[in-house]
PDB file of C-alpha atoms and ligand atoms in Angstrom:
ATOM      1  CA  MET A 215       0.053   0.076   0.141  1.00 40.00           C
ATOM      2  CA  SER A 216       1.564   3.322  -1.066  1.00 42.00           C
ATOM      3  CA  ARG A 217       1.170   6.211   1.087  1.00 45.00           C
ATOM      4  CA  GLU A 218       0.953   9.995  -0.210  1.00 46.00           C
ATOM      5  CA  THR A 219       3.287  12.167   0.993  1.00 46.00           C
ATOM      6  CA  ALA A 220       1.606  14.224   3.808  1.00 44.00           C
ATOM      7  CA  GLU A 221       1.611  18.004   2.182  1.00 47.00           C
ATOM      8  CA  ASN A 222      -0.600  19.250   4.583  1.00 49.00           C
ATOM      9  CA  SER A 223      -3.689  18.684   7.075  1.00 51.00           C
ATOM     10  CA  SER A 224      -6.073  17.325   4.026  1.00 67.00           C
ATOM     11  CA  VAL A 225      -4.038  14.516   3.994  1.00 76.00           C
ATOM     12  CA  ARG A 226      -5.639  11.826   6.186  1.00 87.00           C
ATOM     13  CA  THR A 227      -5.191   8.121   7.134  1.00 90.00           C
ATOM     14  CA  GLU A 228      -7.041   5.140   5.326  1.00 90.00           C
ATOM     15  CA  GLU A 229      -9.183   4.640   8.379  1.00 93.00           C
ATOM     16  CA  GLU A 230     -10.107   8.522   8.422  1.00 94.00           C
ATOM     17  CA  TRP A 231     -11.142   8.158   4.816  1.00 94.00           C
ATOM     18  CA  ARG A 232     -12.845   5.244   5.232  1.00 95.00           C
ATOM     19  CA  SER A 233     -15.092   6.760   7.941  1.00 95.00           C
ATOM     20  CA  ARG A 234     -15.718  10.025   6.185  1.00 95.00           C
ATOM     21  CA  LEU A 235     -16.822   8.415   2.780  1.00 97.00           C
ATOM     22  CA  SER A 236     -19.405   5.707   1.596  1.00 97.00           C
ATOM     23  CA  PRO A 237     -17.701   2.338   0.627  1.00 97.00           C
ATOM     24  CA  GLU A 238     -18.339   3.484  -3.199  1.00 97.00           C
ATOM     25  CA  GLU A 239     -16.656   6.911  -2.531  1.00 98.00           C
ATOM     26  CA  PHE A 240     -13.924   5.341  -0.923  1.00 97.00           C
ATOM     27  CA  ARG A 241     -13.429   2.431  -3.248  1.00 98.00           C
ATOM     28  CA  ILE A 242     -13.095   5.333  -6.328  1.00 98.00           C
ATOM     29  CA  ALA A 243     -11.783   8.302  -4.899  1.00 98.00           C
ATOM     30  CA  ARG A 244      -8.947   6.595  -2.450  1.00 97.00           C
ATOM     31  CA  GLU A 245      -8.235   3.066  -4.558  1.00 96.00           C
ATOM     32  CA  GLY A 246      -8.396   4.426  -7.940  1.00 96.00           C
ATOM     33  CA  GLY A 247     -11.820   2.733  -9.099  1.00 97.00           C
ATOM     34  CA  THR A 248     -13.916   3.506 -11.573  1.00 97.00           C
ATOM     35  CA  GLU A 249     -17.799   3.846 -11.095  1.00 97.00           C
ATOM     36  CA  PRO A 250     -20.048   1.951 -13.676  1.00 97.00           C
ATOM     37  CA  GLU A 251     -21.019   4.264 -16.392  1.00 97.00           C
ATOM     38  CA  PHE A 252     -24.582   5.719 -16.283  1.00 97.00           C
ATOM     39  CA  THR A 253     -24.844   4.686 -12.511  1.00 96.00           C
ATOM     40  CA  GLY A 254     -23.199   7.899 -11.096  1.00 97.00           C
ATOM     41  CA  ARG A 255     -24.830  11.192  -9.657  1.00 96.00           C
ATOM     42  CA  TYR A 256     -23.514  13.716 -11.950  1.00 97.00           C
ATOM     43  CA  TRP A 257     -23.072  12.244 -15.435  1.00 96.00           C
ATOM     44  CA  ASP A 258     -26.538  13.443 -16.616  1.00 95.00           C
ATOM     45  CA  HIS A 259     -26.494  16.481 -13.916  1.00 96.00           C
ATOM     46  CA  ARG A 260     -27.265  19.884 -15.203  1.00 94.00           C
ATOM     47  CA  GLY A 261     -26.399  22.420 -12.585  1.00 95.00           C
ATOM     48  CA  ASP A 262     -25.084  25.859 -12.500  1.00 98.00           C
ATOM     49  CA  GLY A 263     -21.989  25.795 -10.329  1.00 98.00           C
ATOM     50  CA  VAL A 264     -18.907  24.152  -9.184  1.00 98.00           C
ATOM     51  CA  TYR A 265     -17.843  20.316  -8.548  1.00 98.00           C
ATOM     52  CA  THR A 266     -15.705  20.101  -5.612  1.00 98.00           C
ATOM     53  CA  CYS A 267     -13.545  17.078  -4.293  1.00 98.00           C
ATOM     54  CA  VAL A 268     -15.591  14.607  -2.192  1.00 97.00           C
ATOM     55  CA  CYS A 269     -12.859  14.021   0.051  1.00 96.00           C
ATOM     56  CA  CYS A 270     -11.388  17.667   0.882  1.00 96.00           C
ATOM     57  CA  GLY A 271     -13.794  19.965  -0.889  1.00 97.00           C
ATOM     58  CA  GLU A 272     -11.351  21.518  -3.062  1.00 97.00           C
ATOM     59  CA  GLN A 273     -12.804  23.357  -6.159  1.00 98.00           C
ATOM     60  CA  LEU A 274     -12.263  20.990  -9.507  1.00 98.00           C
ATOM     61  CA  PHE A 275     -14.534  21.786 -12.115  1.00 98.00           C
ATOM     62  CA  ASP A 276     -17.026  24.582 -13.204  1.00 98.00           C
ATOM     63  CA  SER A 277     -20.365  23.332 -14.861  1.00 98.00           C
ATOM     64  CA  ARG A 278     -19.793  25.684 -17.559  1.00 97.00           C
ATOM     65  CA  ASP A 279     -16.949  23.315 -18.659  1.00 96.00           C
ATOM     66  CA  LYS A 280     -19.265  20.291 -18.472  1.00 97.00           C
ATOM     67  CA  PHE A 281     -20.249  19.036 -21.811  1.00 95.00           C
ATOM     68  CA  ASP A 282     -22.374  15.650 -22.550  1.00 90.00           C
ATOM     69  CA  SER A 283     -20.317  13.034 -24.089  1.00 84.00           C
ATOM     70  CA  ARG A 284     -22.563  10.210 -23.711  1.00 89.00           C
ATOM     71  CA  THR A 285     -20.035   8.131 -22.329  1.00 94.00           C
ATOM     72  CA  GLY A 286     -22.326   7.824 -18.680  1.00 97.00           C
ATOM     73  CA  TRP A 287     -19.688   9.796 -16.666  1.00 98.00           C
ATOM     74  CA  PRO A 288     -19.392  13.646 -16.139  1.00 98.00           C
ATOM     75  CA  ASN A 289     -16.762  14.992 -18.775  1.00 97.00           C
ATOM     76  CA  TYR A 290     -15.331  18.551 -18.398  1.00 97.00           C
ATOM     77  CA  ARG A 291     -13.199  20.214 -21.373  1.00 96.00           C
ATOM     78  CA  ALA A 292     -10.982  21.570 -18.530  1.00 96.00           C
ATOM     79  CA  PRO A 293     -10.378  21.747 -15.098  1.00 97.00           C
ATOM     80  CA  LEU A 294     -11.489  24.953 -12.911  1.00 97.00           C
ATOM     81  CA  SER A 295      -7.756  25.556 -12.369  1.00 96.00           C
ATOM     82  CA  GLU A 296      -4.988  23.994 -13.839  1.00 94.00           C
ATOM     83  CA  GLU A 297      -3.413  24.047  -9.843  1.00 97.00           C
ATOM     84  CA  ASN A 298      -6.452  22.152  -8.593  1.00 98.00           C
ATOM     85  CA  VAL A 299      -6.089  18.933 -10.919  1.00 98.00           C
ATOM     86  CA  ARG A 300      -2.953  17.331 -11.243  1.00 97.00           C
ATOM     87  CA  THR A 301      -2.358  14.491 -13.957  1.00 97.00           C
ATOM     88  CA  GLN A 302       0.161  11.746 -13.928  1.00 96.00           C
ATOM     89  CA  THR A 303       0.915   9.394 -16.801  1.00 96.00           C
ATOM     90  CA  ASN A 304       0.159   5.440 -15.878  1.00 92.00           C
ATOM     91  CA  VAL A 305       1.080   2.478 -17.822  1.00 93.00           C
ATOM     92  CA  SER A 306      -0.375  -0.432 -16.900  1.00 85.00           C
ATOM     93  CA  ARG A 307      -0.220  -3.673 -19.240  1.00 90.00           C
ATOM     94  CA  GLY A 308       1.124  -1.623 -22.156  1.00 91.00           C
ATOM     95  CA  VAL A 309      -1.833   0.504 -22.130  1.00 90.00           C
ATOM     96  CA  ARG A 310      -1.072   4.214 -21.077  1.00 93.00           C
ATOM     97  CA  GLN A 311      -3.483   6.384 -19.480  1.00 94.00           C
ATOM     98  CA  VAL A 312      -3.149   9.866 -17.712  1.00 97.00           C
ATOM     99  CA  GLU A 313      -5.067   9.606 -14.616  1.00 97.00           C
ATOM    100  CA  ALA A 314      -6.639  13.154 -12.957  1.00 98.00           C
ATOM    101  CA  ARG A 315      -6.249  13.664  -9.174  1.00 98.00           C
ATOM    102  CA  CYS A 316      -6.863  16.147  -6.560  1.00 98.00           C
ATOM    103  CA  SER A 317      -3.918  18.132  -6.006  1.00 97.00           C
ATOM    104  CA  ARG A 318      -4.667  18.716  -2.565  1.00 96.00           C
ATOM    105  CA  CYS A 319      -5.710  15.548  -1.187  1.00 95.00           C
ATOM    106  CA  GLY A 320      -4.570  12.930  -3.871  1.00 96.00           C
ATOM    107  CA  ALA A 321      -8.275  11.796  -4.454  1.00 97.00           C
ATOM    108  CA  HIS A 322      -8.470   9.899  -7.829  1.00 98.00           C
ATOM    109  CA  LEU A 323     -11.017  11.403  -9.772  1.00 98.00           C
ATOM    110  CA  GLY A 324     -10.857   9.735 -13.578  1.00 98.00           C
ATOM    111  CA  HIS A 325      -8.833   9.857 -16.532  1.00 97.00           C
ATOM    112  CA  VAL A 326      -7.984  12.575 -19.244  1.00 97.00           C
ATOM    113  CA  PHE A 327      -8.782  11.640 -23.081  1.00 96.00           C
ATOM    114  CA  GLU A 328      -7.338  13.785 -26.114  1.00 95.00           C
ATOM    115  CA  ASP A 329     -10.855  13.347 -27.894  1.00 94.00           C
ATOM    116  CA  GLY A 330     -12.431  16.413 -26.408  1.00 93.00           C
ATOM    117  CA  PRO A 331     -13.843  19.615 -27.856  1.00 91.00           C
ATOM    118  CA  ALA A 332     -12.091  22.535 -28.911  1.00 90.00           C
ATOM    119  CA  PRO A 333     -10.293  24.664 -27.772  1.00 88.00           C
ATOM    120  CA  THR A 334      -8.716  22.179 -25.189  1.00 90.00           C
ATOM    121  CA  GLY A 335      -9.112  18.916 -27.288  1.00 95.00           C
ATOM    122  CA  LEU A 336      -9.519  17.177 -23.712  1.00 96.00           C
ATOM    123  CA  ARG A 337     -11.900  15.495 -22.096  1.00 97.00           C
ATOM    124  CA  TYR A 338     -11.909  15.001 -18.381  1.00 98.00           C
ATOM    125  CA  CYS A 339     -13.668  11.767 -17.745  1.00 98.00           C
ATOM    126  CA  ILE A 340     -14.437  11.949 -13.843  1.00 98.00           C
ATOM    127  CA  ASN A 341     -16.532   9.710 -11.503  1.00 98.00           C
ATOM    128  CA  SER A 342     -19.192  11.372  -9.876  1.00 98.00           C
ATOM    129  CA  ALA A 343     -18.412   9.510  -6.687  1.00 98.00           C
ATOM    130  CA  SER A 344     -15.159  11.474  -6.450  1.00 98.00           C
ATOM    131  CA  LEU A 345     -17.285  14.806  -6.692  1.00 98.00           C
ATOM    132  CA  ASN A 346     -19.570  16.997  -4.753  1.00 98.00           C
ATOM    133  CA  PHE A 347     -21.421  19.973  -6.218  1.00 98.00           C
ATOM    134  CA  ALA A 348     -21.869  23.594  -5.257  1.00 97.00           C
ATOM    135  CA  GLU A 349     -24.473  25.821  -6.682  1.00 97.00           C
ATOM    136  CA  ARG A 350     -23.355  28.924  -8.002  1.00 94.00           C
ATOM    137  CA  GLU A 351     -24.067  31.698  -5.364  1.00 88.00           C
TER     138      GLU A 351
HETATM  139 ZN1   ZN B 520      -9.494  16.515  -2.797  1.00 86.63          ZN
END
């Protein structure tokens, strides 16, 4: 079990995360899982506001960047801020994937693909279970 380097107070132990999250949220956000398509709370969600990290509350995506990709997961053309979402490239069984994580607490969010709409050409394919939503004030 690898452990994230403690960067600040938003980094908690595995047991703390387990007690704060639902089993599904824990499996996805802390263990890098993926929710089945068309089952999450946000793939078809159309609110006006900001999607935040289910673990630490960091602001991750703006609803203005959300688009309907018909994939069954919420998709965004860009993060709210490049600083809030970090990406890392993983190679597993010969397949290269770009993983998106919360910069603050390291939560697994989803993956980034290069088949998104202009102008970024990127598609942040994110698990609903890694997100909360806050209406714009
Ligand atoms: Zn977070």
